[in-house]
Amino acid sequence: LAENDGESTQWHKVILWEDFAEYGVVGLKKGNRVFVRGSIRKREYVSKNGENKSVDELHVWDIATCPNI
């Protein structure tokens, strides 16, 4: 998921489950504008080279396409 303020684009990791995952695969294409609602969760892990890392993920419970303006 990308957020564009006209100057730069920010990418976000989005987690979709069950019917939302299927919709994400068949219903969305690159460049679609979407509305998502969910919760932000921080996940921590150890990388392959032993570094502690963390990532913020958006766990989606509602998603809808928006009309292009």
Coordinates of N, CA, C and O in Angstrom, one line a residue:
L1 N 0.9 -1.2 0.0 CA 0.0 0.0 0.0 C 0.9 1.2 0.0 O 1.8 1.3 0.8
A2 N 0.6 2.2 -0.9 CA 1.4 3.4 -1.0 C 0.6 4.6 -0.6 O -0.6 4.7 -0.8
E3 N 1.2 5.5 0.1 CA 0.6 6.8 0.5 C 1.4 7.9 -0.2 O 2.6 8.0 -0.1
N4 N 0.7 8.7 -1.0 CA 1.4 9.7 -1.8 C 0.8 11.1 -1.5 O -0.4 11.4 -1.6
D5 N 1.7 12.0 -1.0 CA 1.3 13.3 -0.7 C 1.6 14.3 -1.8 O 1.6 15.5 -1.5
G6 N 2.0 13.8 -3.0 CA 2.3 14.7 -4.1 C 3.8 14.9 -4.2 O 4.3 15.3 -5.2
E7 N 4.6 14.8 -3.1 CA 6.0 15.0 -3.1 C 6.8 13.7 -3.1 O 7.8 13.5 -3.7
S8 N 6.3 12.7 -2.3 CA 6.9 11.4 -2.1 C 5.9 10.4 -1.9 O 4.8 10.6 -1.5
T9 N 6.3 9.1 -2.0 CA 5.5 8.0 -1.8 C 6.0 7.2 -0.6 O 7.2 6.9 -0.5
Q10 N 5.1 6.8 0.3 CA 5.4 6.0 1.4 C 4.7 4.6 1.2 O 3.5 4.6 0.9
W11 N 5.5 3.6 1.4 CA 4.9 2.2 1.2 C 4.7 1.6 2.6 O 5.5 1.8 3.5
H12 N 3.6 0.9 2.7 CA 3.2 0.2 3.9 C 2.9 -1.3 3.7 O 2.3 -1.6 2.7
K13 N 3.4 -2.1 4.6 CA 3.1 -3.5 4.5 C 1.7 -3.8 5.0 O 1.3 -3.4 6.1
V14 N 0.9 -4.4 4.2 CA -0.5 -4.7 4.5 C -0.8 -6.2 4.6 O -0.3 -6.9 3.7
I15 N -1.4 -6.6 5.7 CA -1.7 -8.0 5.9 C -3.2 -8.2 5.7 O -4.1 -7.6 6.3
L16 N -3.6 -9.1 4.7 CA -5.0 -9.4 4.4 C -5.2 -10.9 4.7 O -4.4 -11.7 4.3
W17 N -6.4 -11.2 5.2 CA -6.7 -12.6 5.5 C -8.0 -13.0 4.9 O -8.9 -12.1 4.6
E18 N -8.2 -14.3 4.6 CA -9.4 -14.9 4.1 C -10.0 -14.2 2.9 O -9.3 -14.0 1.9
D19 N -11.3 -13.7 3.0 CA -11.9 -13.1 1.8 C -11.2 -11.9 1.3 O -11.2 -11.6 0.2
F20 N -10.7 -11.1 2.3 CA -9.9 -9.9 1.9 C -8.7 -10.2 1.1 O -8.3 -9.5 0.2
A21 N -8.0 -11.3 1.5 CA -6.8 -11.7 0.7 C -7.2 -12.1 -0.7 O -6.5 -11.7 -1.7
E22 N -8.3 -12.8 -0.9 CA -8.7 -13.2 -2.2 C -9.1 -11.9 -3.0 O -8.8 -11.8 -4.2
Y23 N -9.8 -11.0 -2.4 CA -10.1 -9.7 -3.0 C -8.9 -9.0 -3.4 O -8.8 -8.4 -4.5
G24 N -7.9 -9.0 -2.6 CA -6.6 -8.3 -2.9 C -5.9 -8.9 -4.1 O -5.3 -8.2 -4.9
V25 N -6.1 -10.2 -4.3 CA -5.4 -10.9 -5.4 C -6.2 -10.6 -6.7 O -5.6 -10.3 -7.7
V26 N -7.5 -10.8 -6.7 CA -8.2 -10.7 -8.0 C -8.9 -9.3 -8.2 O -9.1 -8.9 -9.3
G27 N -9.1 -8.5 -7.1 CA -9.9 -7.3 -7.2 C -9.0 -6.0 -7.3 O -9.5 -5.0 -7.7
L28 N -7.8 -6.1 -7.0 CA -6.9 -4.9 -7.0 C -5.8 -5.0 -8.0 O -5.3 -6.1 -8.3
K29 N -5.5 -3.9 -8.6 CA -4.4 -3.8 -9.5 C -3.5 -2.6 -9.1 O -4.0 -1.7 -8.5
K30 N -2.3 -2.7 -9.6 CA -1.4 -1.6 -9.3 C -2.0 -0.2 -9.7 O -2.5 -0.1 -10.8
G31 N -1.9 0.7 -8.8 CA -2.4 2.0 -9.1 C -3.9 2.3 -8.6 O -4.3 3.4 -8.6
N32 N -4.6 1.2 -8.2 CA -5.9 1.4 -7.7 C -5.9 2.2 -6.4 O -5.0 2.0 -5.6
R33 N -6.8 3.1 -6.2 CA -7.0 3.8 -5.0 C -7.9 2.9 -4.1 O -8.9 2.5 -4.5
V34 N -7.5 2.7 -2.8 CA -8.2 1.9 -1.9 C -8.4 2.6 -0.6 O -7.5 3.4 -0.2
F35 N -9.4 2.3 0.1 CA -9.7 2.7 1.5 C -9.5 1.4 2.3 O -10.1 0.4 2.0
V36 N -8.6 1.5 3.3 CA -8.4 0.3 4.2 C -8.6 0.7 5.7 O -8.3 1.9 6.0
R37 N -9.2 -0.2 6.4 CA -9.3 0.1 7.9 C -8.8 -1.2 8.6 O -9.0 -2.3 8.2
G38 N -8.0 -0.9 9.6 CA -7.4 -2.0 10.3 C -6.6 -1.5 11.5 O -6.8 -0.4 12.0
S39 N -5.7 -2.4 12.0 CA -4.9 -2.0 13.1 C -3.4 -2.1 12.8 O -3.0 -3.0 12.0
I40 N -2.6 -1.2 13.3 CA -1.2 -1.2 13.0 C -0.6 -2.0 14.1 O -0.8 -1.8 15.3
R41 N 0.3 -3.0 13.7 CA 1.0 -3.9 14.7 C 2.4 -3.8 14.4 O 2.8 -3.8 13.2
K42 N 3.2 -3.8 15.4 CA 4.7 -3.8 15.3 C 5.1 -5.3 15.5 O 4.7 -5.9 16.4
R43 N 5.9 -5.8 14.5 CA 6.4 -7.2 14.6 C 7.9 -7.1 14.7 O 8.6 -6.4 13.9
E44 N 8.5 -7.8 15.6 CA 10.0 -7.9 15.7 C 10.5 -9.2 15.3 O 9.8 -10.2 15.5
Y45 N 11.7 -9.2 14.7 CA 12.2 -10.5 14.2 C 13.8 -10.3 14.2 O 14.3 -9.2 14.3
V46 N 14.4 -11.5 14.0 CA 15.9 -11.5 13.9 C 16.2 -11.8 12.4 O 15.7 -12.8 11.9
S47 N 17.0 -10.9 11.7 CA 17.3 -11.1 10.3 C 18.3 -12.3 10.1 O 18.8 -12.8 11.1
K48 N 18.5 -12.7 8.9 CA 19.4 -13.8 8.6 C 20.8 -13.5 9.1 O 21.5 -14.5 9.4
N49 N 21.2 -12.3 9.2 CA 22.6 -12.0 9.7 C 22.6 -11.6 11.1 O 23.5 -11.0 11.6
G50 N 21.5 -12.0 11.9 CA 21.5 -11.9 13.3 C 21.1 -10.5 13.9 O 21.2 -10.3 15.1
E51 N 20.7 -9.6 13.1 CA 20.2 -8.3 13.6 C 18.8 -8.3 14.0 O 17.9 -8.9 13.4
N52 N 18.5 -7.6 15.2 CA 17.2 -7.4 15.6 C 16.5 -6.4 14.8 O 17.1 -5.3 14.6
K53 N 15.3 -6.7 14.2 CA 14.6 -5.7 13.3 C 13.2 -5.7 13.7 O 12.7 -6.6 14.4
S54 N 12.5 -4.6 13.3 CA 11.1 -4.5 13.5 C 10.4 -3.9 12.3 O 11.0 -3.2 11.5
V55 N 9.1 -4.3 12.1 CA 8.4 -3.8 11.0 C 7.0 -3.5 11.4 O 6.4 -4.1 12.3
D56 N 6.4 -2.4 10.9 CA 5.0 -2.0 11.2 C 4.2 -2.6 10.1 O 4.5 -2.5 8.9
E57 N 3.1 -3.3 10.5 CA 2.2 -3.9 9.5 C 0.8 -3.4 9.8 O 0.4 -3.2 10.9
L58 N 0.0 -3.2 8.7 CA -1.4 -2.9 8.8 C -2.2 -4.1 8.6 O -2.2 -4.7 7.5
H59 N -2.9 -4.6 9.7 CA -3.7 -5.8 9.6 C -5.1 -5.3 9.3 O -5.8 -4.7 10.1
V60 N -5.6 -5.6 8.1 CA -6.8 -5.1 7.5 C -8.1 -5.8 7.9 O -8.1 -7.1 7.8
W61 N -9.1 -5.1 8.3 CA -10.4 -5.8 8.5 C -11.5 -5.2 7.6 O -12.6 -5.7 7.6
D62 N -11.2 -4.2 6.8 CA -12.1 -3.6 5.9 C -11.3 -3.0 4.7 O -10.3 -2.3 5.0
I63 N -11.8 -3.2 3.5 CA -11.1 -2.7 2.3 C -12.1 -2.4 1.3 O -13.1 -3.1 1.1
A64 N -12.0 -1.3 0.5 CA -12.9 -0.9 -0.5 C -12.1 -0.1 -1.6 O -11.2 0.7 -1.2
T65 N -12.4 -0.3 -2.8 CA -11.8 0.6 -3.8 C -12.5 1.9 -3.8 O -13.6 2.1 -3.5
C66 N -11.7 2.9 -4.2 CA -12.2 4.3 -4.3 C -12.2 4.8 -5.7 O -11.3 4.3 -6.5
P67 N -13.1 5.6 -6.1 CA -13.1 6.1 -7.5 C -11.9 7.0 -7.7 O -11.4 7.7 -6.8
N68 N -11.3 6.9 -8.9 CA -10.2 7.8 -9.3 C -10.7 9.2 -9.6 O -11.8 9.3 -10.2
I69 N -10.0 10.2 -9.1 CA -10.5 11.5 -9.3 C -9.7 12.2 -10.4 O -8.6 12.0 -10.6

